[in-house]
Tab-separated table of C-alpha atoms in Angstrom:
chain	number	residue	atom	x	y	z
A	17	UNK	CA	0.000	0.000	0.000
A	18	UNK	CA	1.244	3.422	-0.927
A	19	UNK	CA	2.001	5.959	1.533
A	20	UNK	CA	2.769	9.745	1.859
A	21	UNK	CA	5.630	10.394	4.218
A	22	UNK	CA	6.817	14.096	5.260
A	23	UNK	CA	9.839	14.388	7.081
A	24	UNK	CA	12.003	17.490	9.114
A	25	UNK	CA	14.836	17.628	11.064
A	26	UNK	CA	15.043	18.562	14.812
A	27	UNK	CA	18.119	19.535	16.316
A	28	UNK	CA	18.622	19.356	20.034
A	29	UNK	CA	21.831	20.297	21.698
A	30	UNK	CA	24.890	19.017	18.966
A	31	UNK	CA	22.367	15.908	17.728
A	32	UNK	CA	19.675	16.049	14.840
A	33	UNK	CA	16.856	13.587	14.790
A	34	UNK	CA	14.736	12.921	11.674
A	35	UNK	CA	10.872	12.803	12.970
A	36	UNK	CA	8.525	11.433	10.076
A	37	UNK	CA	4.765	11.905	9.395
A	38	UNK	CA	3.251	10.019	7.088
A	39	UNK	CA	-0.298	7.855	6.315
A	40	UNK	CA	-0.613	4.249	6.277
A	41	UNK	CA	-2.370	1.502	7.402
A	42	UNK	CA	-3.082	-2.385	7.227
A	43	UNK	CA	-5.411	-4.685	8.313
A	44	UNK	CA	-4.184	-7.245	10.695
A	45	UNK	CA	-5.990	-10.675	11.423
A	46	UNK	CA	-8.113	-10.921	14.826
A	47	UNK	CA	-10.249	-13.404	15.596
A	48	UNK	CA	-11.235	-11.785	18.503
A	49	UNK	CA	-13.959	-9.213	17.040
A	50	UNK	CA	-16.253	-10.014	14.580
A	51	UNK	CA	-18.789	-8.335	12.262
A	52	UNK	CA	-22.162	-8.529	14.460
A	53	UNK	CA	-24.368	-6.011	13.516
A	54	UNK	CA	-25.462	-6.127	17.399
A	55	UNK	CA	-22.323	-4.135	17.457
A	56	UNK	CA	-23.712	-1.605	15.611
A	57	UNK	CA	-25.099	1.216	18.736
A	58	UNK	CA	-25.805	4.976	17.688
A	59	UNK	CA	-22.405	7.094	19.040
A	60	UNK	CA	-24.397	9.188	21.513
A	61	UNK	CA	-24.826	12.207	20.344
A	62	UNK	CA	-24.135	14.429	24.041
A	63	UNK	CA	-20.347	13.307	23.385
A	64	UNK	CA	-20.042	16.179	20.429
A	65	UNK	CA	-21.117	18.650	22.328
A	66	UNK	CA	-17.629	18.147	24.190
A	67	UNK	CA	-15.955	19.200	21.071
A	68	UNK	CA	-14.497	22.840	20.819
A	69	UNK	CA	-17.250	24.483	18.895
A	70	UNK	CA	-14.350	27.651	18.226
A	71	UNK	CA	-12.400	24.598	16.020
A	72	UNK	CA	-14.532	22.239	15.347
A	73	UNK	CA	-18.559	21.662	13.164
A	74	UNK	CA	-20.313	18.574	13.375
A	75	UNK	CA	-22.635	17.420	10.959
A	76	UNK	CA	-25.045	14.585	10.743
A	77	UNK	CA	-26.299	13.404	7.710
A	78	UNK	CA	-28.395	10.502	8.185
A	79	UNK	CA	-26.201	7.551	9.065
A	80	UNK	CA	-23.261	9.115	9.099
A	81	UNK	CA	-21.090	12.294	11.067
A	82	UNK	CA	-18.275	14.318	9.856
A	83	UNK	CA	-16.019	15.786	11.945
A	84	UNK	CA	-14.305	19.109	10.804
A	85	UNK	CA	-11.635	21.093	12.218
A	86	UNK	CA	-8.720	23.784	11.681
A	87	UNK	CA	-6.852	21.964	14.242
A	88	UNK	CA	-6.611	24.841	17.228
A	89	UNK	CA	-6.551	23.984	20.615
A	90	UNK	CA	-8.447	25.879	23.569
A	91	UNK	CA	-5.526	26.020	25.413
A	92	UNK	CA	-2.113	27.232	25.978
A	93	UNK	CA	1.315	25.879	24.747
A	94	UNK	CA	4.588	27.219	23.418
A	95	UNK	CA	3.879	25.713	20.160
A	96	UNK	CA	1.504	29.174	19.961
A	97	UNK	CA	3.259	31.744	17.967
A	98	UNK	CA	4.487	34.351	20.598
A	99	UNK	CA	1.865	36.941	19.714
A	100	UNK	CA	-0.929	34.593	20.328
A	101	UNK	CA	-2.959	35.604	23.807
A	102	UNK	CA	-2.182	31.328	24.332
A	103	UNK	CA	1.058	30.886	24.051
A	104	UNK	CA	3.350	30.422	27.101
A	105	UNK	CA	6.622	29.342	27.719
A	106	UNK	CA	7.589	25.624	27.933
A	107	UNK	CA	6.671	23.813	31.176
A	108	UNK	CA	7.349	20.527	30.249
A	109	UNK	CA	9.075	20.484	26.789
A	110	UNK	CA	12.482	20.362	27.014
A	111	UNK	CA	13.513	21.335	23.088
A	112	UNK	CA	10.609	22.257	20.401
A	113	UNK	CA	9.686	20.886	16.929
A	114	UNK	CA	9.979	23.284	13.919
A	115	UNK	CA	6.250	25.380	13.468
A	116	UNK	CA	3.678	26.689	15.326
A	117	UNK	CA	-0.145	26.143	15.725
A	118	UNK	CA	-2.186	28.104	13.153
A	119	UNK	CA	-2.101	28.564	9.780
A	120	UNK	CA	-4.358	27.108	7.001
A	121	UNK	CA	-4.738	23.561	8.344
A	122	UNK	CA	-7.926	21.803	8.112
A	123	UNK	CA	-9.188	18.150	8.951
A	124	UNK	CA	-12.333	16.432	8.022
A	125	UNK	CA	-13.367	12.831	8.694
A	126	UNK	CA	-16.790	11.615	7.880
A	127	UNK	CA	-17.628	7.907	10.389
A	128	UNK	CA	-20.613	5.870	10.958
A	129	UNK	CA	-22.783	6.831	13.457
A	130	UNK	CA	-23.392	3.347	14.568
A	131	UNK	CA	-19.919	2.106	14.043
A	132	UNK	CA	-19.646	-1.701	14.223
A	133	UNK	CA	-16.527	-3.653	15.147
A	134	UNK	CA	-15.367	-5.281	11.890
A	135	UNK	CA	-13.769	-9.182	11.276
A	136	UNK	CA	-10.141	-7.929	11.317
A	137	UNK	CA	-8.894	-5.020	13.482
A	138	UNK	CA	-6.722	-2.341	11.561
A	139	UNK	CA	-3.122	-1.555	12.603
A	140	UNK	CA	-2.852	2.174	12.584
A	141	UNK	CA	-0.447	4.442	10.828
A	142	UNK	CA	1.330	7.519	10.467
A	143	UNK	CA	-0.536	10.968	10.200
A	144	UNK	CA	-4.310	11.292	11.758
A	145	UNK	CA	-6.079	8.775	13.462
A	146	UNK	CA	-8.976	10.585	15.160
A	147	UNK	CA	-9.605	13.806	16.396
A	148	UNK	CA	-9.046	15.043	20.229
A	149	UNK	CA	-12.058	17.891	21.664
A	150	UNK	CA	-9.977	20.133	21.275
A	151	UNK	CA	-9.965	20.092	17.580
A	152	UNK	CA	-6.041	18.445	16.987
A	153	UNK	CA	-4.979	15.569	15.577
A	154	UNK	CA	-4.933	12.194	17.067
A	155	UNK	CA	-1.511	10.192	16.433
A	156	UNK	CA	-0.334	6.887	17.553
A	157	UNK	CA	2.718	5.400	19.309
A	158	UNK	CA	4.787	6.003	16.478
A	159	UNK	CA	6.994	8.910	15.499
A	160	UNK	CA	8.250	7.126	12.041
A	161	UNK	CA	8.231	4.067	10.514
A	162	UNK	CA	8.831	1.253	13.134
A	163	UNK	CA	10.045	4.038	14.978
A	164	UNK	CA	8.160	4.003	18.873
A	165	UNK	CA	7.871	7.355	20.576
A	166	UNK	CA	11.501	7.093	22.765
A	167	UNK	CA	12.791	9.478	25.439
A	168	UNK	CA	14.243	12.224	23.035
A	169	UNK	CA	11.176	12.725	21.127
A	170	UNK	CA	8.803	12.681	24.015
A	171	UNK	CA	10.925	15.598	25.408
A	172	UNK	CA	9.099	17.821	22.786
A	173	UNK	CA	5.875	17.161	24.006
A	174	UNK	CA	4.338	20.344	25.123
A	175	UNK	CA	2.187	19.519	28.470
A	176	UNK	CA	-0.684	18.533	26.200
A	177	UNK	CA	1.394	15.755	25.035
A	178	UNK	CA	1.651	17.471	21.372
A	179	UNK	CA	4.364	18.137	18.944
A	180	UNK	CA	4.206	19.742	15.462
A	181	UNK	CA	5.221	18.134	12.538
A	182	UNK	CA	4.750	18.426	8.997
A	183	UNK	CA	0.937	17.677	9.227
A	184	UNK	CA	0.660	20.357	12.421
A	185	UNK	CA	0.383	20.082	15.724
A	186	UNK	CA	-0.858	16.917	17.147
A	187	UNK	CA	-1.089	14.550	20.164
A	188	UNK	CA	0.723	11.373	20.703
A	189	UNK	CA	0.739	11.131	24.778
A	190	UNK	CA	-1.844	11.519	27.714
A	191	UNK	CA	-1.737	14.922	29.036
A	192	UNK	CA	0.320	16.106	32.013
A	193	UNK	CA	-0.827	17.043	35.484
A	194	UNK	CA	0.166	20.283	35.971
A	195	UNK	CA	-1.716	23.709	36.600
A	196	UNK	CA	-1.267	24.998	33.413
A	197	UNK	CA	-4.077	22.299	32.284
A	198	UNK	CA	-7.441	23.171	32.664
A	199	UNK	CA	-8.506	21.402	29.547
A	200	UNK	CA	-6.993	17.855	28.740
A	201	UNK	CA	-8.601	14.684	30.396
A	202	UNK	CA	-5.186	13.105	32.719
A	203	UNK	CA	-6.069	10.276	34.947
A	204	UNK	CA	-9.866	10.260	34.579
A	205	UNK	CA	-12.862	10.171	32.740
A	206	UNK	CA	-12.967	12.614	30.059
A	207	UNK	CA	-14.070	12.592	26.516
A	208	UNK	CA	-10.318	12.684	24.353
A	209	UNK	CA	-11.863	12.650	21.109
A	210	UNK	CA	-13.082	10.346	18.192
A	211	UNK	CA	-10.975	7.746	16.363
A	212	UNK	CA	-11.014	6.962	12.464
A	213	UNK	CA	-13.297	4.208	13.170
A	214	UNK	CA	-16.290	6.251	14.709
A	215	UNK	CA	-15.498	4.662	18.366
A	216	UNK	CA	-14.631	7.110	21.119
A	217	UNK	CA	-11.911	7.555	23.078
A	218	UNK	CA	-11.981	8.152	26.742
A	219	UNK	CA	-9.186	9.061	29.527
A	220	UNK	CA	-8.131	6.169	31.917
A	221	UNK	CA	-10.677	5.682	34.267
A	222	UNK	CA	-14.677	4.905	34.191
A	223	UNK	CA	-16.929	7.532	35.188
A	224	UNK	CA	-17.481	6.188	39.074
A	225	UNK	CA	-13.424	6.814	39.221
A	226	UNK	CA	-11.953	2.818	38.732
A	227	UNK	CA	-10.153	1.992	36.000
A	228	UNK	CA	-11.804	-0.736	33.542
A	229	UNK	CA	-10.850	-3.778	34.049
A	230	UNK	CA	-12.222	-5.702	30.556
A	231	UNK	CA	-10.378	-3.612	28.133
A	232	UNK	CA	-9.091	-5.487	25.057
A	233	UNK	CA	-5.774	-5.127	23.245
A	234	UNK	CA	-6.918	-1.930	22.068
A	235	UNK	CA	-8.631	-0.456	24.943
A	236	UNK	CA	-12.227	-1.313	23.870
A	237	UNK	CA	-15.149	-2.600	25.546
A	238	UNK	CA	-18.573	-2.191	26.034
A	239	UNK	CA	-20.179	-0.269	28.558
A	240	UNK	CA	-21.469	2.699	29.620
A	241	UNK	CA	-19.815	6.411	29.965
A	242	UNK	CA	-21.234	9.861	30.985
A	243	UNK	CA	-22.667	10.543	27.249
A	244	UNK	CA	-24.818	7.324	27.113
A	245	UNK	CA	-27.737	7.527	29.543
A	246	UNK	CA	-27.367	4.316	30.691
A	247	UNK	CA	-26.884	2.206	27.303
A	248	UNK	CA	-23.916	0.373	26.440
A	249	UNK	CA	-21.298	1.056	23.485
A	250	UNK	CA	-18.453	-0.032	22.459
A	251	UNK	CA	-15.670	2.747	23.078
A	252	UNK	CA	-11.986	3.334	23.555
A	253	UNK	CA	-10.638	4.005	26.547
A	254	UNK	CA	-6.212	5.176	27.173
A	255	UNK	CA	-4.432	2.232	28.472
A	256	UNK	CA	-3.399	2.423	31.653
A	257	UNK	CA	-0.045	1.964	31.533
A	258	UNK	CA	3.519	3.668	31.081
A	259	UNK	CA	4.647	3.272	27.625
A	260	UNK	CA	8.147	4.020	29.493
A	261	UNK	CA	8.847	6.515	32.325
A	262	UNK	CA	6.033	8.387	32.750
A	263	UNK	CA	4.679	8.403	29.553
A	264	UNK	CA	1.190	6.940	28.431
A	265	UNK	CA	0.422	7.058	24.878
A	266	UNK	CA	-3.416	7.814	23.608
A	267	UNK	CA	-3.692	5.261	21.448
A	268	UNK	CA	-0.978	2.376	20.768
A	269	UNK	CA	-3.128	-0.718	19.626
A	270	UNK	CA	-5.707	-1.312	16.362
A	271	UNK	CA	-8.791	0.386	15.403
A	272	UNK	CA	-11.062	-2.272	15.770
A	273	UNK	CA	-14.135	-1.012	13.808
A	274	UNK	CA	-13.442	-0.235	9.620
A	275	UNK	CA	-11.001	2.817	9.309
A	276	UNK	CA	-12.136	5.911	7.596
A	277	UNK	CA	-9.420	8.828	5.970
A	278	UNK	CA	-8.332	11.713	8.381
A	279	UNK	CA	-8.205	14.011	5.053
């Protein structure tokens, strides 16, 4: 399968990295899920209105949902240009990535909105992979091809866990607990966002405060969250557990419903 890859340089201290963003994906064998259209349970609609309405339009068109956004946070990070009422200085990034938020980005991703989990889960690849509240991109555990997120590149995660790259800024990591966050779900139950299969992805922890206990390889199961009143869906939540030091990636495992483009 063909692929676009993008690719900068970052230079920290005397040492330049190569950080690649690309978009690719394949489907991977699991016998695990399968195709039952019992699966198949309306995304409740309460979740959008989590969404940053100053970023991000929702549309429903019969059975389906786009998602569109210009990919701007409602909060603060040095990855702001300097003149922009949100930017501060780093609190947690040790060295930044080349850009700033803004500009002409857009994203758009049209899902089901009764996604079902399909016969084969999806490994996911570079670039988008669902779309956070705030508006920015979802990425995975991967910072290049067969490349996993290591120490150096984590240290250019603003406190949202967010880089930019070629695509823009974007998440790869669970936010940090710090003061400057008054937005981003760490340690609990909070909406994240939506992933490229329609299923939604929620922070660590159930809405009575325990962690889940019946999550598959992916973080999926079905029960019940804050936007369901009472019904159960299947739905995403982050792992809990340290990808390495302190870190705890968003989303490191398959989509397990049928993919749709991040265009």
């Amino acid at each position: 399968m063909k692929y676009l890859k993008f690719t900068f340089f970052l230079l920290l201290g005397a040492m330049v990295f190569t950080l690649s963003c690309s978009s690719d994906s394949e489907n991977t064998n699991d016998p695990d899920d399968t195709d039952d259209p019992s699966d198949a349970v309306d995304t409740p609609v309460s979740a959008f209105d989590e969404f940053n309405p100053d970023a991000v339009t929702i549309s429903f068109d019969g059975d389906q949902i786009t998602i569109e956004s210009n990919g701007s946070p409602n909060h603060t990070s040095p990855y702001w240009p300097e003149t922009d009422p949100l930017y501060i200085e780093p609190v947690v990034a040790v060295a930044l990535t080349p850009g700033r938020i803004g500009g002409n980005r857009s994203y758009s991703i049209t899902v089901p909105a009764a996604p079902e989990l399909a016969a084969t889960s999806t490994a996911t690849g570079l670039g988008p992979i669902g779309v956070a509240v705030t508006g920015v991109p979802i990425f995975n555990d991967l910072e290049g091809n067969n490349r996993p997120i290591e120490e150096v590149i984590a240290e250019t995660f603003d406190y949202a866990g967010a880089h930019n790259g070629p695509s823009g800024y974007h998440y790869h990591i669970e936010s940090s607990d710090i003061p400057e966050n008054t937005v981003l779900s760490h340690d609990d139950e909070k909406l994240i966002g939506i992933m490229a299969d329609g299923f939604l992805l929620y922070g660590r922890r159930e809405t009575d405060g325990s962690y889940p206990t019946d999550l598959d390889a992916s973080g999926g199961h079905f029960g019940e969250t804050q936007h369901s009143n009472g019904e159960e869906f299947y739905h995403y939540h982050i792992i809990n557990e340290f990808y390495f030091g302190n870190v705890i990636a968003l989303f490191a495992g398959d989509l397990q419903g049928t993919p749709n483009t991040v265009l």
